[in-house]
Tab-separated table of C-alpha atoms in Angstrom:
chain	number	residue	atom	x	y	z
A	1	UNK	CA	-27.075	-72.003	-28.378
A	2	UNK	CA	-23.303	-71.714	-28.353
A	3	UNK	CA	-20.622	-69.459	-29.803
A	4	UNK	CA	-16.926	-69.642	-30.549
A	5	UNK	CA	-15.275	-66.503	-29.179
A	6	UNK	CA	-11.745	-65.161	-29.154
A	7	UNK	CA	-10.808	-64.094	-25.624
A	8	UNK	CA	-7.292	-62.850	-24.838
A	9	UNK	CA	-5.821	-64.459	-27.963
A	10	UNK	CA	-7.432	-67.883	-27.478
A	11	UNK	CA	-10.633	-69.357	-28.930
A	12	UNK	CA	-13.283	-70.805	-26.615
A	13	UNK	CA	-16.583	-72.582	-27.237
A	14	UNK	CA	-19.011	-70.930	-24.815
A	15	UNK	CA	-22.678	-71.177	-23.922
A	16	UNK	CA	-24.900	-69.508	-21.318
A	17	UNK	CA	-23.954	-70.106	-17.639
A	18	UNK	CA	-20.634	-71.775	-18.570
A	19	UNK	CA	-17.578	-71.070	-16.395
A	20	UNK	CA	-14.305	-70.658	-18.303
A	21	UNK	CA	-10.684	-70.078	-17.257
A	22	UNK	CA	-8.979	-67.541	-19.552
A	23	UNK	CA	-5.679	-65.672	-19.487
A	24	UNK	CA	-5.642	-62.864	-16.924
A	25	UNK	CA	-7.993	-59.996	-17.783
A	26	UNK	CA	-7.492	-56.442	-16.523
A	27	UNK	CA	-11.061	-56.162	-15.156
A	28	UNK	CA	-11.839	-56.386	-11.433
A	29	UNK	CA	-13.765	-59.225	-9.813
A	30	UNK	CA	-17.516	-58.771	-10.228
A	31	UNK	CA	-17.205	-56.605	-13.365
A	32	UNK	CA	-19.204	-57.342	-16.503
A	33	UNK	CA	-17.143	-57.933	-19.643
A	34	UNK	CA	-18.262	-58.032	-23.279
A	35	UNK	CA	-16.400	-59.834	-26.068
A	36	UNK	CA	-17.199	-58.668	-29.605
A	37	UNK	CA	-14.952	-61.039	-31.565
A	38	UNK	CA	-17.487	-63.834	-32.107
A	39	UNK	CA	-16.188	-66.177	-34.815
A	40	UNK	CA	-19.147	-68.582	-35.034
A	41	UNK	CA	-22.721	-68.715	-33.730
A	42	UNK	CA	-24.993	-71.751	-33.499
A	43	UNK	CA	-28.622	-70.905	-32.761
A	44	UNK	CA	-30.429	-74.277	-32.517
A	45	UNK	CA	-28.891	-75.635	-35.716
A	46	UNK	CA	-28.655	-72.324	-37.600
A	47	UNK	CA	-24.936	-71.686	-37.963
A	48	UNK	CA	-23.635	-68.168	-38.668
A	49	UNK	CA	-19.993	-68.055	-39.655
A	50	UNK	CA	-18.086	-64.793	-39.425
A	51	UNK	CA	-15.501	-63.477	-41.844
A	52	UNK	CA	-13.501	-63.093	-39.604
A	53	UNK	CA	-16.112	-62.119	-36.964
A	54	UNK	CA	-19.923	-62.089	-36.923
A	55	UNK	CA	-21.175	-58.496	-37.257
A	56	UNK	CA	-23.095	-57.203	-34.234
A	57	UNK	CA	-22.771	-60.378	-32.175
A	58	UNK	CA	-21.258	-60.272	-28.704
A	59	UNK	CA	-20.825	-62.420	-25.627
A	60	UNK	CA	-21.379	-60.986	-22.155
A	61	UNK	CA	-19.572	-62.430	-19.145
A	62	UNK	CA	-18.943	-61.706	-15.470
A	63	UNK	CA	-15.488	-61.903	-13.870
A	64	UNK	CA	-15.693	-64.322	-10.931
A	65	UNK	CA	-12.114	-64.449	-9.641
A	66	UNK	CA	-8.426	-64.051	-10.439
A	67	UNK	CA	-6.163	-66.990	-9.617
A	68	UNK	CA	-3.001	-68.858	-10.565
A	69	UNK	CA	-3.073	-72.122	-12.493
A	70	UNK	CA	-1.338	-75.385	-11.644
A	71	UNK	CA	2.439	-75.459	-11.664
A	72	UNK	CA	4.005	-76.667	-14.905
A	73	UNK	CA	7.483	-78.187	-14.612
A	74	UNK	CA	9.853	-77.636	-17.535
A	75	UNK	CA	12.785	-80.072	-17.394
A	76	UNK	CA	15.532	-80.108	-20.018
A	77	UNK	CA	18.302	-82.698	-20.177
A	78	UNK	CA	20.963	-83.794	-22.636
A	79	UNK	CA	22.109	-87.297	-21.969
A	80	UNK	CA	25.772	-88.058	-21.253
A	81	UNK	CA	26.610	-84.321	-21.171
A	82	UNK	CA	25.759	-83.433	-17.577
A	83	UNK	CA	23.245	-80.821	-18.728
A	84	UNK	CA	20.066	-80.474	-16.635
A	85	UNK	CA	17.731	-77.496	-16.282
A	86	UNK	CA	14.595	-77.485	-14.158
A	87	UNK	CA	12.183	-74.599	-14.386
A	88	UNK	CA	8.626	-74.015	-13.180
A	89	UNK	CA	5.770	-71.793	-14.259
A	90	UNK	CA	2.314	-70.857	-12.924
A	91	UNK	CA	-0.029	-69.054	-15.329
A	92	UNK	CA	-2.162	-66.139	-14.099
A	93	UNK	CA	-5.807	-66.910	-14.916
A	94	UNK	CA	-9.231	-65.315	-14.667
A	95	UNK	CA	-12.414	-67.318	-14.142
A	96	UNK	CA	-15.411	-65.898	-15.995
A	97	UNK	CA	-19.043	-66.974	-16.213
A	98	UNK	CA	-20.891	-66.441	-19.491
A	99	UNK	CA	-24.097	-64.510	-18.794
A	100	UNK	CA	-25.471	-64.348	-22.334
A	101	UNK	CA	-24.913	-64.375	-26.083
A	102	UNK	CA	-26.491	-61.561	-28.091
A	103	UNK	CA	-27.038	-61.969	-31.826
A	104	UNK	CA	-28.903	-58.739	-32.570
A	105	UNK	CA	-26.629	-57.720	-35.441
A	106	UNK	CA	-26.645	-61.132	-37.111
A	107	UNK	CA	-30.447	-61.259	-37.404
A	108	UNK	CA	-30.668	-57.731	-38.842
A	109	UNK	CA	-28.005	-58.321	-41.501
A	110	UNK	CA	-29.633	-61.405	-43.083
A	111	UNK	CA	-33.031	-59.899	-44.157
A	112	UNK	CA	-31.397	-56.920	-45.911
A	113	UNK	CA	-29.826	-59.228	-48.501
A	114	UNK	CA	-33.119	-61.032	-49.234
A	115	UNK	CA	-35.322	-57.913	-49.326
A	116	UNK	CA	-33.636	-56.248	-52.351
A	117	UNK	CA	-35.282	-58.147	-55.302
A	118	UNK	CA	-38.822	-58.133	-53.816
A	119	UNK	CA	-40.662	-56.080	-56.500
A	120	UNK	CA	-42.286	-57.840	-59.450
A	121	UNK	CA	-41.067	-55.210	-61.934
A	122	UNK	CA	-37.468	-55.855	-60.963
A	123	UNK	CA	-37.937	-59.599	-61.570
A	124	UNK	CA	-39.904	-59.245	-64.847
A	125	UNK	CA	-37.686	-56.554	-66.409
A	126	UNK	CA	-34.692	-58.859	-67.046
A	127	UNK	CA	-37.007	-61.528	-68.490
A	128	UNK	CA	-38.425	-59.036	-71.009
A	129	UNK	CA	-34.929	-57.961	-72.044
A	130	UNK	CA	-33.903	-61.582	-72.595
A	131	UNK	CA	-37.067	-62.262	-74.628
A	132	UNK	CA	-36.417	-59.186	-76.823
A	133	UNK	CA	-32.808	-60.243	-77.346
A	134	UNK	CA	-33.920	-63.730	-78.452
A	135	UNK	CA	-36.428	-62.270	-80.945
A	136	UNK	CA	-33.769	-60.026	-82.447
A	137	UNK	CA	-31.326	-62.923	-82.756
A	138	UNK	CA	-33.901	-65.101	-84.561
A	139	UNK	CA	-34.881	-62.284	-86.990
A	140	UNK	CA	-31.299	-61.628	-88.084
């Protein structure tokens, strides 16, 4: 089972017990975090696609540590002009571990749509109306 989740403005493909580096979160180390913006769920081949998010689905995670990423060097140069700029950047990151994916809302929403036309009268009534309409058309 996996899910595609939006965390801090970026989309990640996550599954249970996966460790992910995301942009710095405000939570403290050891805190439990829940992400409700689940864009896609795959439950053993059954794919649920959200519009834009899957209703009732969430991903739970635990904050492991806060750290800084590798240094990125930004170097700009224009040839034959004597222009050089060197700049560096280290991104603040948070390492999280996915503890579980809950799909309680997704399973409840699907049966409601199927359960509506369950009565036999509701299915037979339109057929009778169509049959009456055909008889009237042939008599005229």
